[in-house]
Coordinates of C-alpha atoms and ligand atoms in Angstrom, one line a residue:
Chain A
M1 CA -55.7 -108.7 -13.5
I2 CA -53.1 -107.4 -15.8
F3 CA -55.7 -106.3 -18.3
Q4 CA -57.6 -104.4 -15.6
Q5 CA -54.4 -102.7 -14.6
L6 CA -53.8 -101.8 -18.2
I7 CA -57.1 -99.9 -18.4
N8 CA -56.1 -98.1 -15.2
G9 CA -52.7 -97.4 -16.7
L10 CA -54.2 -96.0 -19.9
M11 CA -56.6 -93.8 -17.9
L12 CA -53.7 -92.4 -15.8
G13 CA -51.5 -92.1 -18.9
A14 CA -54.1 -90.3 -20.9
N15 CA -54.1 -87.6 -18.2
Y16 CA -50.3 -87.5 -18.3
S17 CA -50.7 -87.0 -22.0
L18 CA -53.1 -84.1 -21.6
V19 CA -50.7 -82.3 -19.3
A20 CA -47.7 -83.1 -21.5
I21 CA -49.5 -81.8 -24.6
G22 CA -49.9 -78.4 -22.8
Y23 CA -46.2 -78.3 -21.9
T24 CA -45.2 -79.2 -25.3
L25 CA -47.5 -76.8 -27.1
I26 CA -46.2 -73.9 -25.0
F27 CA -42.6 -75.1 -25.4
G28 CA -43.2 -75.2 -29.1
V29 CA -44.4 -71.6 -29.5
L30 CA -42.2 -69.9 -26.8
G31 CA -39.4 -72.3 -26.1
L32 CA -40.5 -71.9 -22.5
L33 CA -41.0 -74.5 -19.8
H34 CA -44.3 -73.4 -18.2
F35 CA -43.7 -74.3 -14.6
A36 CA -47.2 -73.3 -13.4
H37 CA -48.9 -75.6 -15.8
G38 CA -49.5 -78.2 -13.1
E39 CA -51.1 -75.5 -11.0
V40 CA -53.5 -74.7 -13.8
L41 CA -54.6 -78.4 -13.6
M42 CA -55.1 -78.1 -9.9
A43 CA -57.1 -74.9 -10.4
G44 CA -59.2 -76.8 -12.9
A45 CA -59.8 -79.6 -10.4
F46 CA -61.1 -77.1 -7.8
M47 CA -63.2 -75.2 -10.4
G48 CA -64.8 -78.4 -11.4
F49 CA -65.3 -79.3 -7.7
Y50 CA -67.2 -76.0 -7.0
I51 CA -69.2 -76.1 -10.2
I52 CA -70.5 -79.6 -9.3
L53 CA -70.9 -78.7 -5.7
W54 CA -72.8 -75.4 -6.2
T55 CA -74.7 -76.0 -9.4
D56 CA -75.1 -79.7 -9.7
L57 CA -74.6 -79.3 -13.5
P58 CA -74.0 -82.5 -15.4
L59 CA -70.5 -83.4 -16.4
Y60 CA -70.9 -82.6 -20.0
I61 CA -71.4 -79.0 -19.0
T62 CA -69.1 -78.9 -16.0
L63 CA -66.2 -80.1 -18.1
P64 CA -66.4 -77.4 -20.9
L65 CA -67.1 -74.7 -18.3
T66 CA -63.9 -75.7 -16.4
M67 CA -61.9 -75.8 -19.7
I68 CA -63.1 -72.3 -20.5
A69 CA -62.2 -71.0 -17.0
T70 CA -58.7 -72.6 -17.0
G71 CA -58.2 -71.5 -20.6
A72 CA -58.8 -67.9 -19.4
L73 CA -56.5 -68.5 -16.5
G74 CA -53.7 -69.6 -18.9
I75 CA -54.3 -66.5 -21.0
I76 CA -54.1 -64.3 -18.0
I77 CA -50.8 -66.0 -16.9
D78 CA -49.3 -65.2 -20.3
L79 CA -50.5 -61.6 -20.3
L80 CA -49.4 -60.8 -16.8
A81 CA -46.5 -63.0 -16.0
I82 CA -44.8 -64.0 -19.3
R83 CA -45.4 -61.5 -22.1
P84 CA -44.0 -58.5 -20.2
L85 CA -40.7 -60.4 -19.7
R86 CA -40.4 -62.1 -23.1
K87 CA -37.8 -59.6 -24.4
D88 CA -35.7 -59.9 -21.3
F89 CA -33.0 -62.6 -20.8
H90 CA -34.4 -66.0 -21.3
L91 CA -34.5 -67.2 -17.7
A92 CA -36.8 -64.3 -16.7
P93 CA -40.1 -65.8 -18.0
L94 CA -39.1 -69.2 -16.6
L95 CA -38.6 -67.7 -13.1
S96 CA -41.8 -65.8 -13.5
T97 CA -43.8 -69.1 -14.1
I98 CA -42.2 -70.5 -10.9
G99 CA -43.5 -67.4 -9.1
V100 CA -47.0 -68.1 -10.5
T101 CA -46.7 -71.7 -9.2
I102 CA -46.1 -70.4 -5.7
I103 CA -48.9 -67.8 -5.9
L104 CA -51.5 -70.3 -7.2
Q105 CA -50.5 -73.0 -4.7
N106 CA -50.6 -70.7 -1.7
L107 CA -53.8 -69.2 -2.9
A108 CA -55.4 -72.7 -3.1
V109 CA -54.2 -73.6 0.4
K110 CA -55.6 -70.4 1.7
L111 CA -59.0 -70.9 0.0
F112 CA -59.4 -74.6 0.2
G113 CA -57.2 -75.7 3.1
G114 CA -54.0 -77.8 2.8
Y115 CA -55.7 -81.1 3.2
G116 CA -57.3 -83.3 0.6
T117 CA -60.9 -82.6 -0.4
R118 CA -63.3 -85.3 -1.4
F119 CA -64.4 -84.8 -5.0
P120 CA -68.1 -85.1 -5.5
D121 CA -69.4 -87.9 -7.6
A122 CA -70.6 -86.0 -10.7
I123 CA -71.4 -89.3 -12.3
K124 CA -72.3 -92.7 -11.0
D125 CA -69.5 -95.1 -11.0
Y126 CA -70.6 -98.5 -12.4
H127 CA -68.3 -101.5 -12.1
F128 CA -68.7 -103.8 -15.0
K129 CA -67.8 -107.4 -14.5
I130 CA -66.4 -109.0 -17.6
G131 CA -65.3 -112.5 -16.8
S132 CA -63.1 -112.0 -13.8
L133 CA -62.4 -108.4 -14.5
F134 CA -63.8 -105.3 -12.8
I135 CA -63.8 -102.2 -14.9
S136 CA -64.9 -98.9 -13.6
S137 CA -67.2 -96.8 -15.8
I138 CA -65.4 -93.6 -14.7
N139 CA -62.1 -95.0 -15.9
I140 CA -63.6 -95.8 -19.3
L141 CA -65.3 -92.4 -19.5
T142 CA -62.2 -90.4 -18.6
L143 CA -60.1 -92.4 -21.0
G144 CA -62.7 -91.8 -23.7
I145 CA -62.8 -88.0 -23.0
S146 CA -59.0 -87.7 -23.0
I147 CA -58.7 -89.6 -26.2
F148 CA -61.4 -87.5 -27.8
L149 CA -59.7 -84.3 -26.7
M150 CA -56.4 -85.5 -28.1
I151 CA -57.9 -86.4 -31.4
A152 CA -59.7 -83.1 -31.6
L153 CA -56.4 -81.3 -30.9
Y154 CA -54.5 -83.3 -33.4
F155 CA -57.1 -82.5 -36.0
F156 CA -56.9 -78.8 -35.1
I157 CA -53.2 -78.4 -35.4
S158 CA -52.8 -80.5 -38.5
K159 CA -55.8 -79.5 -40.5
T160 CA -57.1 -76.0 -39.6
K161 CA -55.7 -72.7 -40.7
I162 CA -55.1 -71.5 -37.2
G163 CA -53.6 -74.8 -36.2
K164 CA -51.1 -74.5 -39.0
A165 CA -50.3 -71.0 -38.0
M166 CA -49.6 -72.4 -34.5
R167 CA -47.1 -74.8 -36.0
A168 CA -45.6 -72.0 -38.1
V169 CA -45.1 -69.9 -35.0
S170 CA -43.5 -72.9 -33.3
E171 CA -41.0 -73.1 -36.1
S172 CA -40.2 -69.4 -36.3
H173 CA -41.8 -66.3 -35.0
L174 CA -40.0 -64.3 -37.7
T175 CA -41.2 -66.4 -40.6
A176 CA -44.8 -66.7 -39.2
G177 CA -45.0 -62.9 -38.8
L178 CA -43.8 -62.3 -42.3
L179 CA -46.5 -64.6 -43.6
G180 CA -49.1 -62.4 -41.9
V181 CA -49.6 -64.4 -38.7
N182 CA -50.3 -62.3 -35.6
V183 CA -47.7 -64.1 -33.4
D184 CA -48.8 -62.6 -30.1
W185 CA -52.3 -63.7 -30.7
I186 CA -51.3 -67.3 -31.5
V187 CA -49.2 -67.5 -28.4
L188 CA -52.2 -66.4 -26.3
L189 CA -54.3 -69.0 -28.0
T190 CA -51.8 -71.6 -27.3
F191 CA -51.8 -70.8 -23.6
G192 CA -55.6 -71.0 -23.7
I193 CA -55.7 -74.4 -25.4
A194 CA -52.9 -75.9 -23.3
S195 CA -54.6 -74.6 -20.1
A196 CA -58.1 -75.8 -21.1
L197 CA -56.6 -79.3 -21.6
A198 CA -55.0 -79.1 -18.2
G199 CA -58.3 -78.0 -16.7
A200 CA -60.1 -81.0 -18.2
S201 CA -57.5 -83.3 -16.9
G202 CA -57.9 -81.7 -13.4
V203 CA -61.6 -82.6 -13.4
M204 CA -61.1 -86.1 -14.6
I205 CA -58.4 -86.7 -12.1
G206 CA -60.8 -85.6 -9.4
L207 CA -63.5 -87.9 -10.7
A208 CA -61.2 -90.9 -11.0
F209 CA -59.3 -90.5 -7.7
H210 CA -62.3 -89.1 -5.8
A211 CA -60.0 -86.6 -4.0
I212 CA -58.1 -83.4 -4.8
S213 CA -55.7 -81.1 -2.9
P214 CA -53.8 -78.0 -3.6
F215 CA -50.7 -80.2 -4.3
I216 CA -52.0 -82.4 -7.0
G217 CA -50.5 -80.0 -9.5
L218 CA -47.0 -80.9 -8.7
T219 CA -47.3 -84.7 -9.2
F220 CA -49.0 -84.3 -12.6
A221 CA -46.7 -81.5 -13.6
L222 CA -43.6 -83.7 -13.0
K223 CA -45.1 -86.6 -14.8
G224 CA -46.1 -84.3 -17.7
L225 CA -42.5 -83.2 -17.9
V226 CA -41.3 -86.8 -18.1
V227 CA -43.8 -87.4 -20.8
M228 CA -42.8 -84.3 -22.7
L229 CA -39.2 -85.5 -22.7
L230 CA -40.2 -89.0 -23.6
G231 CA -42.2 -87.7 -26.6
G232 CA -39.7 -85.1 -27.7
L233 CA -39.8 -81.4 -26.9
G234 CA -42.6 -79.7 -28.9
N235 CA -43.8 -83.0 -30.4
V236 CA -47.6 -83.2 -29.8
L237 CA -48.0 -86.7 -31.1
G238 CA -45.0 -87.8 -29.1
A239 CA -46.7 -86.4 -25.9
M240 CA -49.9 -88.3 -26.6
I241 CA -48.2 -91.6 -27.1
G242 CA -45.6 -90.9 -24.4
G243 CA -48.3 -90.4 -21.8
L244 CA -50.1 -93.6 -22.5
I245 CA -46.8 -95.5 -22.4
L246 CA -45.7 -94.0 -19.1
G247 CA -49.2 -94.6 -17.5
M248 CA -49.1 -98.2 -18.5
A249 CA -45.5 -98.7 -17.6
E250 CA -46.2 -97.3 -14.1
V251 CA -49.1 -99.5 -13.5
L252 CA -47.3 -102.6 -14.7
A253 CA -44.3 -101.7 -12.5
I254 CA -46.6 -102.0 -9.5
V255 CA -47.9 -105.3 -10.6
V256 CA -44.5 -106.8 -11.5
L257 CA -42.6 -105.3 -8.6
P258 CA -44.9 -105.4 -5.6
T259 CA -43.3 -103.7 -2.7
E260 CA -44.2 -101.5 0.2
I261 CA -42.5 -98.4 -1.0
N262 CA -43.7 -96.2 -3.8
L263 CA -41.7 -97.6 -6.7
Q264 CA -43.9 -96.0 -9.2
D265 CA -42.3 -92.6 -9.1
I266 CA -38.8 -93.9 -8.8
F267 CA -39.6 -95.8 -12.0
S268 CA -41.0 -92.8 -13.8
F269 CA -38.1 -90.5 -13.0
G270 CA -35.7 -93.3 -13.6
I271 CA -37.1 -93.4 -17.2
M272 CA -36.7 -89.6 -17.4
I273 CA -33.0 -89.8 -16.4
L274 CA -32.4 -92.6 -18.9
I275 CA -34.0 -90.7 -21.7
L276 CA -32.0 -87.6 -20.9
I277 CA -28.8 -89.6 -21.0
F278 CA -29.5 -91.8 -24.0
R279 CA -32.1 -90.1 -26.1
P280 CA -32.2 -86.4 -25.2
T281 CA -34.5 -85.7 -28.2
G282 CA -37.1 -88.1 -26.9
L283 CA -38.4 -91.4 -28.4
F284 CA -40.0 -89.6 -31.3
G285 CA -37.6 -86.8 -32.0
T286 CA -37.8 -83.1 -31.2
R287 CA -40.3 -80.5 -32.2
I288 CA -42.0 -82.3 -35.0
T289 CA -45.1 -80.6 -34.1
Q290 CA -47.3 -82.4 -36.5
G291 CA -46.1 -85.9 -35.9
Chain B
M1 CA -45.3 -43.8 -62.6
I2 CA -47.0 -44.0 -59.2
K3 CA -44.7 -44.0 -56.2
M4 CA -45.3 -47.2 -54.3
L5 CA -42.7 -47.1 -51.5
S6 CA -40.6 -44.3 -50.2
V7 CA -38.1 -44.7 -47.4
K8 CA -37.2 -41.2 -46.0
G9 CA -34.2 -40.6 -43.8
V10 CA -34.5 -43.9 -42.1
S11 CA -32.0 -45.1 -39.5
S12 CA -32.4 -48.5 -38.0
G13 CA -30.5 -51.3 -36.3
Y14 CA -30.4 -53.7 -33.4
G15 CA -30.8 -52.2 -29.9
K16 CA -28.6 -49.2 -29.6
L17 CA -26.4 -50.3 -32.5
L18 CA -27.5 -48.6 -35.8
A19 CA -26.8 -50.6 -39.0
I20 CA -28.3 -48.1 -41.5
H21 CA -28.2 -44.3 -41.4
D22 CA -30.4 -41.7 -43.1
V23 CA -31.4 -44.0 -45.9
D24 CA -33.6 -42.6 -48.7
I25 CA -35.0 -44.9 -51.4
N26 CA -38.0 -45.0 -53.7
V27 CA -39.8 -47.8 -55.5
K28 CA -42.4 -47.0 -58.2
K29 CA -45.2 -49.3 -59.2
G30 CA -44.1 -51.9 -61.7
E31 CA -40.4 -51.4 -61.1
V32 CA -37.7 -53.8 -60.1
V33 CA -35.2 -52.0 -57.9
V34 CA -32.0 -53.7 -56.7
L35 CA -30.0 -53.0 -53.6
I36 CA -26.3 -53.8 -53.9
G37 CA -23.8 -53.9 -51.1
A38 CA -21.0 -55.9 -49.4
N39 CA -21.6 -58.3 -46.5
G40 CA -22.8 -56.4 -43.5
A41 CA -23.6 -53.2 -45.5
G42 CA -27.1 -53.2 -44.0
K43 CA -29.2 -54.5 -46.9
S44 CA -31.1 -57.0 -44.8
T45 CA -31.5 -54.5 -42.1
L46 CA -33.2 -52.1 -44.5
L47 CA -35.6 -54.8 -45.8
R48 CA -36.4 -55.9 -42.2
T49 CA -37.2 -52.3 -41.3
I50 CA -39.6 -51.9 -44.2
S51 CA -41.4 -55.2 -43.3
G52 CA -41.8 -54.2 -39.7
V53 CA -39.4 -56.7 -38.1
L54 CA -37.3 -53.8 -37.0
R55 CA -38.5 -50.4 -36.0
P56 CA -36.6 -47.4 -37.4
S57 CA -35.2 -45.1 -34.8
K58 CA -35.5 -42.2 -37.2
G59 CA -37.3 -41.4 -40.4
Q60 CA -40.4 -42.5 -42.2
I61 CA -41.5 -45.4 -44.4
I62 CA -44.5 -44.6 -46.7
F63 CA -46.3 -47.3 -48.6
Q64 CA -49.0 -46.3 -51.1
G65 CA -49.3 -42.9 -49.3
R66 CA -49.6 -44.4 -45.9
K67 CA -47.0 -44.3 -43.1
I68 CA -46.2 -48.0 -42.2
N69 CA -43.4 -47.8 -39.8
G70 CA -44.5 -48.7 -36.3
Y71 CA -46.8 -51.5 -37.5
K72 CA -46.1 -55.1 -36.8
P73 CA -45.0 -57.4 -39.6
H74 CA -48.4 -59.2 -39.9
S75 CA -50.1 -55.8 -40.4
I76 CA -47.7 -54.8 -43.0
V77 CA -48.2 -58.1 -44.9
K78 CA -51.9 -57.3 -44.8
M79 CA -51.2 -53.9 -46.4
G80 CA -49.5 -55.8 -49.3
V81 CA -45.8 -55.8 -48.5
V82 CA -44.4 -59.3 -48.4
Q83 CA -40.8 -60.1 -47.6
I84 CA -38.9 -63.2 -48.6
Q85 CA -36.3 -63.7 -45.8
E86 CA -32.6 -64.1 -46.4
G87 CA -32.1 -67.8 -46.1
R88 CA -35.6 -68.4 -47.5
G89 CA -37.5 -68.8 -44.2
I90 CA -39.0 -72.2 -45.2
L91 CA -41.2 -73.9 -42.6
A92 CA -39.1 -77.1 -42.6
R93 CA -41.4 -79.2 -40.5
M94 CA -44.5 -78.4 -42.6
T95 CA -45.2 -79.8 -46.0
V96 CA -44.7 -78.0 -49.3
K97 CA -48.5 -77.7 -49.6
E98 CA -48.8 -76.3 -46.1
N99 CA -46.1 -73.8 -46.8
L100 CA -48.0 -72.6 -49.8
E101 CA -51.2 -72.4 -47.9
M102 CA -49.5 -70.3 -45.2
G103 CA -48.6 -67.9 -48.0
A104 CA -52.3 -67.2 -48.4
Y105 CA -52.8 -67.0 -44.6
L106 CA -54.5 -63.6 -44.7
R107 CA -56.8 -64.4 -47.7
S108 CA -60.2 -66.1 -47.5
D109 CA -61.1 -66.2 -51.2
K110 CA -60.8 -70.0 -51.5
G111 CA -61.5 -70.2 -55.2
A112 CA -58.9 -67.7 -56.1
I113 CA -56.4 -69.3 -53.8
E114 CA -56.9 -72.6 -55.6
K115 CA -56.3 -70.8 -58.9
D116 CA -53.1 -69.2 -57.6
L117 CA -51.9 -72.6 -56.5
V118 CA -52.3 -73.9 -60.0
Q119 CA -50.4 -70.9 -61.3
T120 CA -47.6 -71.5 -58.8
F121 CA -47.3 -75.1 -60.1
E122 CA -47.0 -73.7 -63.7
K123 CA -44.2 -71.5 -62.6
F124 CA -42.5 -74.1 -60.5
P125 CA -43.5 -77.6 -61.8
H126 CA -40.9 -79.1 -59.4
L127 CA -43.0 -78.2 -56.4
K128 CA -46.1 -80.0 -57.6
D129 CA -44.5 -83.5 -57.3
R130 CA -43.4 -82.7 -53.8
L131 CA -46.6 -81.3 -52.3
S132 CA -46.8 -83.7 -49.3
Q133 CA -43.1 -83.8 -48.6
N134 CA -41.7 -81.9 -45.6
A135 CA -40.3 -78.6 -47.0
G136 CA -37.1 -79.2 -45.0
T137 CA -36.3 -82.1 -47.3
L138 CA -36.2 -79.9 -50.5
S139 CA -33.0 -78.9 -52.1
G140 CA -31.8 -75.4 -51.7
G141 CA -33.1 -74.4 -55.2
E142 CA -36.4 -76.0 -54.6
Q143 CA -36.7 -74.2 -51.3
Q144 CA -36.1 -70.9 -52.9
M145 CA -38.8 -71.7 -55.5
L146 CA -41.1 -72.5 -52.6
A147 CA -40.2 -69.3 -50.9
I148 CA -41.0 -67.3 -54.0
G149 CA -44.2 -69.3 -54.8
R150 CA -45.3 -68.9 -51.2
S151 CA -44.8 -65.2 -51.2
L152 CA -46.9 -64.9 -54.4
M153 CA -49.7 -66.7 -52.7
A154 CA -50.2 -63.6 -50.7
R155 CA -50.8 -61.6 -53.9
P156 CA -48.3 -58.9 -52.7
Q157 CA -48.3 -55.3 -54.0
L158 CA -44.7 -55.0 -53.2
L159 CA -42.3 -58.0 -53.0
L160 CA -39.1 -57.6 -50.9
M161 CA -36.6 -60.3 -51.8
D162 CA -33.4 -60.8 -49.7
E163 CA -30.7 -62.5 -51.7
P164 CA -32.8 -65.2 -53.5
S165 CA -29.7 -66.6 -55.2
L166 CA -27.9 -67.1 -52.0
G167 CA -25.9 -70.4 -52.0
L168 CA -27.4 -71.7 -55.2
A169 CA -25.7 -73.2 -58.3
P170 CA -25.3 -70.9 -61.3
V171 CA -28.0 -72.6 -63.3
I172 CA -30.5 -72.2 -60.5
V173 CA -29.4 -68.6 -60.0
E174 CA -30.1 -68.0 -63.7
F175 CA -33.6 -69.6 -63.3
I176 CA -34.4 -67.5 -60.2
L177 CA -33.4 -64.3 -61.9
E178 CA -35.4 -65.2 -65.0
T179 CA -38.4 -65.8 -62.7
I180 CA -37.9 -62.4 -61.3
H181 CA -37.8 -61.0 -64.8
D182 CA -41.0 -62.8 -65.7
L183 CA -42.7 -61.6 -62.5
R184 CA -42.2 -58.1 -63.5
E185 CA -42.8 -58.4 -67.3
K186 CA -45.7 -60.8 -67.3
D187 CA -47.4 -60.4 -63.9
E188 CA -46.5 -56.7 -63.3
Y189 CA -45.1 -57.2 -59.8
T190 CA -43.2 -54.5 -58.1
I191 CA -40.0 -55.8 -56.5
L192 CA -37.2 -54.5 -54.2
L193 CA -34.4 -57.0 -54.6
V194 CA -31.3 -57.5 -52.6
E195 CA -28.6 -59.2 -54.5
Q196 CA -24.9 -60.0 -54.3
N197 CA -24.8 -61.2 -57.9
A198 CA -24.8 -57.5 -59.0
N199 CA -24.1 -58.3 -62.6
Q200 CA -27.2 -60.5 -63.1
A201 CA -29.3 -58.4 -60.8
L202 CA -28.7 -55.3 -62.9
D203 CA -29.9 -57.3 -65.9
V204 CA -33.4 -57.6 -64.4
A205 CA -33.6 -54.3 -62.5
D206 CA -34.6 -50.9 -63.7
R207 CA -32.7 -49.0 -61.1
G208 CA -30.4 -49.7 -58.2
Y209 CA -28.9 -48.3 -55.0
V210 CA -25.5 -49.1 -53.5
L211 CA -25.3 -49.4 -49.8
E212 CA -22.0 -49.1 -48.0
T213 CA -21.6 -49.4 -44.3
G214 CA -25.3 -48.4 -43.8
R215 CA -25.5 -45.5 -46.1
I216 CA -26.7 -45.1 -49.7
V217 CA -23.6 -44.0 -51.6
I218 CA -24.6 -44.4 -55.3
E219 CA -28.0 -44.6 -57.0
G220 CA -29.1 -44.6 -60.6
K221 CA -30.5 -46.6 -63.5
S222 CA -29.2 -50.0 -64.1
Q223 CA -27.1 -48.9 -67.0
E224 CA -25.7 -45.9 -65.0
L225 CA -24.6 -48.3 -62.2
R226 CA -23.0 -50.6 -64.7
D227 CA -21.0 -47.7 -66.2
N228 CA -20.0 -46.4 -62.8
E229 CA -16.3 -47.1 -62.2
K230 CA -16.6 -47.7 -58.5
V231 CA -19.5 -50.1 -59.0
Q232 CA -17.5 -52.0 -61.6
R233 CA -14.5 -52.3 -59.3
A234 CA -16.3 -53.2 -56.1
Y235 CA -19.4 -55.2 -57.3
L236 CA -19.0 -56.3 -60.9
G237 CA -15.6 -57.8 -60.7
K238 CA -15.3 -61.6 -60.8
T239 CA -16.2 -62.1 -57.2
I240 CA -17.9 -65.4 -56.8
R241 CA -19.5 -65.8 -53.5
S242 CA -21.1 -68.7 -51.9
R243 CA -22.4 -68.9 -48.4
E244 CA -24.9 -70.9 -46.6
N245 CA -27.7 -69.1 -44.8
Ligands
LIG1 N1 -29.7 -59.7 -35.3 C1 -28.7 -58.8 -35.3 N2 -28.2 -58.3 -34.1 C2 -27.2 -57.5 -34.0 N3 -26.6 -57.0 -35.1 C3 -26.9 -57.4 -36.3 C4 -28.0 -58.4 -36.5 N4 -28.2 -58.6 -37.8 C5 -27.3 -57.9 -38.4 N5 -26.5 -57.2 -37.6 C6 -25.4 -56.2 -37.9 O1 -26.0 -55.2 -38.7 C7 -25.1 -54.9 -39.8 C8 -25.8 -55.0 -41.1 O2 -26.2 -56.4 -41.3 P1 -27.1 -56.8 -42.4 O3 -27.5 -58.2 -42.1 O4 -28.2 -55.9 -42.7 O5 -26.1 -56.9 -43.6 P2 -26.3 -57.3 -45.1 O6 -26.0 -56.2 -46.0 O7 -27.6 -57.9 -45.3 O8 -25.2 -58.4 -45.3 P3 -25.2 -59.9 -46.0 O9 -24.9 -59.6 -47.4 O10 -24.1 -60.6 -45.3 O11 -26.5 -60.5 -45.8 C9 -23.9 -55.8 -39.6 O12 -22.9 -55.1 -39.0 C10 -24.4 -56.9 -38.7 O13 -23.4 -57.4 -37.9
LIG2 MG1 -28.3 -59.8 -45.7

């Protein structure tokens, strides 16, 4: 029972990680809390929904297509809502991302309705029985995809030239520019990558929970924030591990403290408050972008 | 000699506040030119304006016959002008090796980059033992060596150095200035150098300019500056300065 819950927790947590990585990457390069990041995830869930519904393409095509589309959405958000304000006082871009949140959410309600939508089964869900355990193949698959994406990202930022430029920009725009890095371009790319990860997460959440709504962004955005704080601002490795920890902790909290009310969220945000009080730099320190 | 850089009537600063006014300077190929001035005189502002971090509100900057003001820093690096920031500008959370690799960011000639790395280690053997260490853990002197080594990885045509001896012990200052001397003599680099250690800087420089409250007030060959009474009084006296960043 506990083991089964742990798999669920890891699956949930890996999605928190993907969201938190996006936050932390963007925070790294711009020092900005990108409020609309959860809405990008929501947009990804709906894009995946319609791709599956209309085209019946297999998941291994749907997922990359969605990532490209949400990546583009992220880039547009930077170009239209953030870049023009970057030189203004520092709250302006933050407020602007809140504006984007409101726009995207209302647009989604208008287009898709305010109620939950059943997410189509793009892949068949098998339930393995190992001993007394039931394990869902979708959970294993989404966990596998998330971990693959995280490893790929980690390789990208620690080993490739452009990944290193991204870390340089997250240390200092001035220094990076003087080394020949086109800082604006790297910031755009960062938005693209962060948003592509959020889009992938949106599709996987749709698959795993079988339902999406215009409001799923908020839940995952808040959890992503908790994880970013847990892992340390700007710390990519911290976000990865932090998400898995939070996911498992939440699921275990349900097992250990069975009640009628939703203790899960109280638990998560309780953790956030404790971290802010006792370890404001997160469990793994702040802004060590490499790890 | 061929004119490499000319700054013509440049005024520049921060927002509406101008920090340098109508500055004219020239650097010829193969020269080391030093810029002397008190704290706040505008030395860094001038370098930042040349490297594209700041845009001049007036005047022109010509590099190898081409007007470069108005370009972003990364484009100016591509043209061959590389600035070492005041305070070194080390990427503290990246390793020494990664810092050096970032110096060659705009290059794609892998073989030549490897060779340049080897040369860098010959110049600065200290760095070789610390390749996988985070650059933030290096001592001040080692960081300055890394900053110089990293800038050379770009194979610059013109090197702008902003107070490379800042906050370093006398022995290290000596070493850094020797390095600058070698860069010019052996490797034929062209360097515009900002220094507070006027005495030692004039030893390695061909010519110099004195900047006072944003204006060039004296210019000449190193020996002329040394002989200038005003320079002697203001900059060659026994003023030992140490300051962090
Ligand atoms: N980022 C900035 N914003 C506003 N004003 C600045 C900024 N940087 C420098 N200044 C101002 O511009 C003037 C020139 O500063 P600059 O840094 O060019 O002096 P400097 O000659 O390099 O001095 P130092 O030897 O102390 O480095 C000073 O009055 C300084 O206060
Ligand atoms: Mg200065």
